PDB file of C-alpha atoms in Angstrom:
ATOM      1  CA  MET N   1     -18.635  14.727 -13.528  1.00 44.00           C
ATOM      2  CA  GLY N   2     -16.503  17.196 -15.459  1.00 45.00           C
ATOM      3  CA  TYR N   3     -14.435  17.822 -12.361  1.00 47.00           C
ATOM      4  CA  LEU N   4     -13.507  14.148 -12.179  1.00 45.00           C
ATOM      5  CA  ASN N   5     -12.433  14.120 -15.826  1.00 47.00           C
ATOM      6  CA  PHE N   6     -10.157  17.156 -15.579  1.00 52.00           C
ATOM      7  CA  PRO N   7      -9.027  17.756 -12.003  1.00 60.00           C
ATOM      8  CA  THR N   8      -6.906  20.754 -11.231  1.00 70.00           C
ATOM      9  CA  PHE N   9      -3.192  20.428 -10.779  1.00 68.00           C
ATOM     10  CA  SER N  10      -3.340  21.446  -7.114  1.00 72.00           C
ATOM     11  CA  ALA N  11      -6.017  18.803  -6.407  1.00 75.00           C
ATOM     12  CA  LEU N  12      -3.798  16.123  -7.933  1.00 76.00           C
ATOM     13  CA  ARG N  13      -0.807  17.352  -5.939  1.00 77.00           C
ATOM     14  CA  PHE N  14      -2.857  17.135  -2.760  1.00 82.00           C
ATOM     15  CA  ALA N  15      -4.027  13.627  -3.685  1.00 81.00           C
ATOM     16  CA  ILE N  16      -0.423  12.498  -4.197  1.00 82.00           C
ATOM     17  CA  LEU N  17       0.534  14.070  -0.857  1.00 85.00           C
ATOM     18  CA  VAL N  18      -2.287  12.186   0.887  1.00 86.00           C
ATOM     19  CA  MET N  19      -1.180   8.993  -0.860  1.00 85.00           C
ATOM     20  CA  GLY N  20       2.363   9.401   0.468  1.00 86.00           C
ATOM     21  CA  PHE N  21       1.147  10.182   3.978  1.00 90.00           C
ATOM     22  CA  THR N  22      -1.196   7.178   3.977  1.00 87.00           C
ATOM     23  CA  ALA N  23       1.526   4.864   2.695  1.00 87.00           C
ATOM     24  CA  THR N  24       4.045   6.061   5.274  1.00 90.00           C
ATOM     25  CA  VAL N  25       1.694   5.798   8.243  1.00 92.00           C
ATOM     26  CA  SER N  26       0.354   2.416   7.212  1.00 90.00           C
ATOM     27  CA  GLN N  27       3.850   1.056   6.597  1.00 90.00           C
ATOM     28  CA  ILE N  28       5.009   2.159  10.032  1.00 93.00           C
ATOM     29  CA  LEU N  29       1.960   0.752  11.804  1.00 93.00           C
ATOM     30  CA  ILE N  30       1.766  -2.554   9.928  1.00 92.00           C
ATOM     31  CA  ILE N  31       5.474  -3.305  10.204  1.00 92.00           C
ATOM     32  CA  ARG N  32       5.470  -2.359  13.886  1.00 93.00           C
ATOM     33  CA  GLU N  33       2.576  -4.722  14.611  1.00 93.00           C
ATOM     34  CA  LEU N  34       4.253  -7.543  12.704  1.00 91.00           C
ATOM     35  CA  LEU N  35       7.518  -6.971  14.579  1.00 91.00           C
ATOM     36  CA  VAL N  36       5.651  -7.146  17.883  1.00 89.00           C
ATOM     37  CA  LEU N  37       4.008 -10.397  16.811  1.00 89.00           C
ATOM     38  CA  PHE N  38       7.256 -11.910  15.520  1.00 87.00           C
ATOM     39  CA  GLN N  39       9.487 -10.700  18.398  1.00 84.00           C
ATOM     40  CA  GLY N  40      11.611  -8.454  16.125  1.00 82.00           C
ATOM     41  CA  ASN N  41      14.086 -11.005  14.799  1.00 81.00           C
ATOM     42  CA  GLU N  42      16.271  -9.939  11.838  1.00 86.00           C
ATOM     43  CA  LEU N  43      15.092 -12.878   9.742  1.00 87.00           C
ATOM     44  CA  PHE N  44      11.501 -11.823  10.286  1.00 89.00           C
ATOM     45  CA  ILE N  45      12.291  -8.244   9.335  1.00 90.00           C
ATOM     46  CA  GLY N  46      13.770  -9.504   6.059  1.00 92.00           C
ATOM     47  CA  ILE N  47      10.663 -11.581   5.342  1.00 92.00           C
ATOM     48  CA  ILE N  48       8.369  -8.642   6.097  1.00 91.00           C
ATOM     49  CA  PHE N  49      10.289  -6.228   3.870  1.00 92.00           C
ATOM     50  CA  GLY N  50      10.602  -8.856   1.139  1.00 93.00           C
ATOM     51  CA  TYR N  51       6.855  -9.433   1.021  1.00 93.00           C
ATOM     52  CA  TRP N  52       6.228  -5.698   1.248  1.00 92.00           C
ATOM     53  CA  LEU N  53       8.437  -4.924  -1.745  1.00 92.00           C
ATOM     54  CA  ILE N  54       7.139  -7.854  -3.796  1.00 93.00           C
ATOM     55  CA  PHE N  55       3.520  -6.834  -3.282  1.00 92.00           C
ATOM     56  CA  GLN N  56       4.272  -3.162  -3.989  1.00 90.00           C
ATOM     57  CA  ALA N  57       6.054  -4.149  -7.207  1.00 91.00           C
ATOM     58  CA  PHE N  58       3.195  -6.473  -8.155  1.00 91.00           C
ATOM     59  CA  GLY N  59       0.624  -3.697  -7.749  1.00 88.00           C
ATOM     60  CA  SER N  60       2.769  -1.134  -9.573  1.00 88.00           C
ATOM     61  CA  TYR N  61       3.564  -3.430 -12.480  1.00 89.00           C
ATOM     62  CA  PHE N  62       0.044  -4.545 -13.262  1.00 86.00           C
ATOM     63  CA  THR N  63      -1.549  -1.160 -12.657  1.00 84.00           C
ATOM     64  CA  GLY N  64       1.104   0.526 -14.777  1.00 80.00           C
ATOM     65  CA  LYS N  65       0.304  -1.806 -17.646  1.00 79.00           C
ATOM     66  CA  LYS N  66      -3.452  -1.261 -17.336  1.00 78.00           C
ATOM     67  CA  SER N  67      -3.482   2.477 -16.504  1.00 72.00           C
ATOM     68  CA  GLU N  68      -3.070   3.421 -20.171  1.00 73.00           C
ATOM     69  CA  PHE N  69      -6.348   1.709 -21.027  1.00 75.00           C
ATOM     70  CA  LEU N  70      -8.452   3.124 -18.193  1.00 75.00           C
ATOM     71  CA  SER N  71     -11.064   5.592 -19.344  1.00 76.00           C
ATOM     72  CA  ASN N  72     -10.910   7.666 -16.140  1.00 77.00           C
ATOM     73  CA  PRO N  73      -7.817   7.033 -13.974  1.00 75.00           C
ATOM     74  CA  VAL N  74      -8.867   9.747 -11.499  1.00 78.00           C
ATOM     75  CA  VAL N  75     -11.847   7.683 -10.395  1.00 81.00           C
ATOM     76  CA  TRP N  76      -9.736   4.555 -10.050  1.00 81.00           C
ATOM     77  CA  PHE N  77      -7.094   6.483  -8.121  1.00 82.00           C
ATOM     78  CA  SER N  78      -9.758   7.800  -5.754  1.00 83.00           C
ATOM     79  CA  LEU N  79     -11.333   4.386  -5.229  1.00 86.00           C
ATOM     80  CA  ILE N  80      -8.034   2.659  -4.542  1.00 85.00           C
ATOM     81  CA  GLN N  81      -6.974   5.502  -2.233  1.00 86.00           C
ATOM     82  CA  LEU N  82     -10.217   5.060  -0.309  1.00 88.00           C
ATOM     83  CA  ALA N  83      -9.773   1.280  -0.221  1.00 88.00           C
ATOM     84  CA  THR N  84      -6.238   1.698   1.103  1.00 86.00           C
ATOM     85  CA  GLY N  85      -7.437   3.941   3.893  1.00 86.00           C
ATOM     86  CA  LEU N  86     -10.131   1.452   4.856  1.00 90.00           C
ATOM     87  CA  ILE N  87      -7.981  -1.675   4.561  1.00 90.00           C
ATOM     88  CA  CYS N  88      -5.114  -0.462   6.783  1.00 90.00           C
ATOM     89  CA  PRO N  89      -7.095  -0.579  10.072  1.00 92.00           C
ATOM     90  CA  LEU N  90      -8.515  -3.957   9.079  1.00 93.00           C
ATOM     91  CA  VAL N  91      -5.017  -5.324   8.472  1.00 93.00           C
ATOM     92  CA  LEU N  92      -3.921  -4.044  11.874  1.00 93.00           C
ATOM     93  CA  LEU N  93      -6.864  -5.809  13.513  1.00 95.00           C
ATOM     94  CA  LEU N  94      -6.083  -8.961  11.542  1.00 93.00           C
ATOM     95  CA  ILE N  95      -2.457  -8.931  12.700  1.00 92.00           C
ATOM     96  CA  ARG N  96      -3.585  -8.631  16.318  1.00 92.00           C
ATOM     97  CA  ALA N  97      -6.152 -11.397  15.789  1.00 93.00           C
ATOM     98  CA  PHE N  98      -3.498 -13.824  14.488  1.00 91.00           C
ATOM     99  CA  ARG N  99      -2.291 -14.310  18.061  1.00 89.00           C
ATOM    100  CA  TYR N 100      -5.709 -15.714  18.954  1.00 91.00           C
ATOM    101  CA  LEU N 101      -6.400 -17.483  15.663  1.00 90.00           C
ATOM    102  CA  PHE N 102      -3.182 -19.507  15.864  1.00 87.00           C
ATOM    103  CA  ASN N 103      -3.254 -19.798  19.674  1.00 88.00           C
ATOM    104  CA  ILE N 104       0.123 -18.068  20.099  1.00 84.00           C
ATOM    105  CA  SER N 105       1.115 -17.592  23.712  1.00 84.00           C
ATOM    106  CA  THR N 106       2.964 -14.527  24.994  1.00 82.00           C
ATOM    107  CA  GLY N 107       6.695 -14.730  24.357  1.00 81.00           C
ATOM    108  CA  GLU N 108       6.417 -17.673  21.967  1.00 83.00           C
ATOM    109  CA  VAL N 109       8.785 -17.523  19.013  1.00 82.00           C
ATOM    110  CA  LEU N 110       6.931 -18.598  15.891  1.00 84.00           C
ATOM    111  CA  GLY N 111       8.130 -21.100  13.344  1.00 86.00           C
ATOM    112  CA  ILE N 112       9.027 -20.073   9.850  1.00 89.00           C
ATOM    113  CA  HIS N 113       5.838 -21.545   8.361  1.00 90.00           C
ATOM    114  CA  TYR N 114       3.674 -19.352  10.610  1.00 89.00           C
ATOM    115  CA  ILE N 115       5.724 -16.298   9.787  1.00 90.00           C
ATOM    116  CA  LEU N 116       5.516 -16.862   6.033  1.00 92.00           C
ATOM    117  CA  LEU N 117       1.759 -17.463   6.187  1.00 92.00           C
ATOM    118  CA  ILE N 118       0.929 -14.555   8.501  1.00 92.00           C
ATOM    119  CA  SER N 119       3.170 -12.140   6.592  1.00 92.00           C
ATOM    120  CA  PHE N 120       1.668 -13.178   3.262  1.00 94.00           C
ATOM    121  CA  VAL N 121      -1.924 -12.775   4.423  1.00 93.00           C
ATOM    122  CA  ALA N 122      -1.303  -9.537   6.322  1.00 92.00           C
ATOM    123  CA  LEU N 123       0.758  -7.849   3.620  1.00 92.00           C
ATOM    124  CA  PHE N 124      -1.189  -8.885   0.517  1.00 92.00           C
ATOM    125  CA  PRO N 125      -3.425  -5.753   0.709  1.00 88.00           C
ATOM    126  CA  VAL N 126      -0.241  -3.692   0.228  1.00 85.00           C
ATOM    127  CA  THR N 127      -0.742  -4.445  -3.462  1.00 84.00           C
ATOM    128  CA  PHE N 128      -3.332  -1.654  -3.462  1.00 82.00           C
ATOM    129  CA  MET N 129      -0.708   0.835  -2.275  1.00 84.00           C
ATOM    130  CA  GLY N 130       1.592  -0.238  -5.085  1.00 83.00           C
ATOM    131  CA  ALA N 131      -1.223   0.397  -7.540  1.00 83.00           C
ATOM    132  CA  LEU N 132      -1.606   4.019  -6.479  1.00 84.00           C
ATOM    133  CA  PHE N 133       1.654   5.428  -7.813  1.00 82.00           C
ATOM    134  CA  PRO N 134       1.193   4.515 -11.502  1.00 82.00           C
ATOM    135  CA  LEU N 135      -2.392   5.725 -11.366  1.00 82.00           C
ATOM    136  CA  GLY N 136      -1.282   8.980  -9.772  1.00 79.00           C
ATOM    137  CA  CYS N 137       1.332   9.487 -12.468  1.00 77.00           C
ATOM    138  CA  SER N 138      -1.133   8.714 -15.252  1.00 76.00           C
ATOM    139  CA  ASN N 139      -3.365  11.507 -13.942  1.00 73.00           C
ATOM    140  CA  PHE N 140      -0.616  14.032 -14.680  1.00 70.00           C
ATOM    141  CA  LYS N 141      -0.371  13.160 -18.378  1.00 70.00           C
ATOM    142  CA  ASN N 142      -2.804  15.962 -19.284  1.00 65.00           C
ATOM    143  CA  PHE N 143      -0.506  18.655 -17.861  1.00 62.00           C
ATOM    144  CA  SER N 144       2.522  20.139 -19.553  1.00 60.00           C
ATOM    145  CA  PRO N 145       5.997  19.546 -18.090  1.00 61.00           C
ATOM    146  CA  ALA N 146       6.171  23.246 -17.214  1.00 58.00           C
ATOM    147  CA  HIS N 147       3.551  22.600 -14.541  1.00 57.00           C
ATOM    148  CA  ILE N 148       5.217  19.486 -13.129  1.00 56.00           C
ATOM    149  CA  PHE N 149       8.990  20.096 -13.144  1.00 56.00           C
ATOM    150  CA  PRO N 150       9.114  22.950 -10.596  1.00 57.00           C
ATOM    151  CA  TYR N 151       7.636  20.611  -7.965  1.00 57.00           C
ATOM    152  CA  ILE N 152      10.186  17.858  -8.534  1.00 58.00           C
ATOM    153  CA  LEU N 153      13.052  19.900  -7.127  1.00 51.00           C
TER     154      LEU N 153
END
């Protein structure tokens, strides 16, 4: 348990690297699947990115406020990282299932109400990805700036 309380700097760097890789891959895959479902219209792209940014900001804001009061942010960071990795394939399956749930035929352009509903439901788990960054940063508060600043550049 002592390792979870005081992780090494290189372990935290690796965890942040994995977080960035997971976020990038999931963003590419989820947005690609939504664009296939919505036929790639510019309005739909704006709705997708709008929801994505709102949910990321929502997760970052509330986790940033609560991360100061967490007794062990490393455990929470690990759990949310694991949840993000497990939720991404489920979201992809959900996006593909929407075609059958809403009886959408091939080539059908969806109405705005379908697009808002499907985007909201499919992108709500992105809140977990927004929660990772403040938790990752709060894990570095035990290290001196001399350890952190060389890796920023």
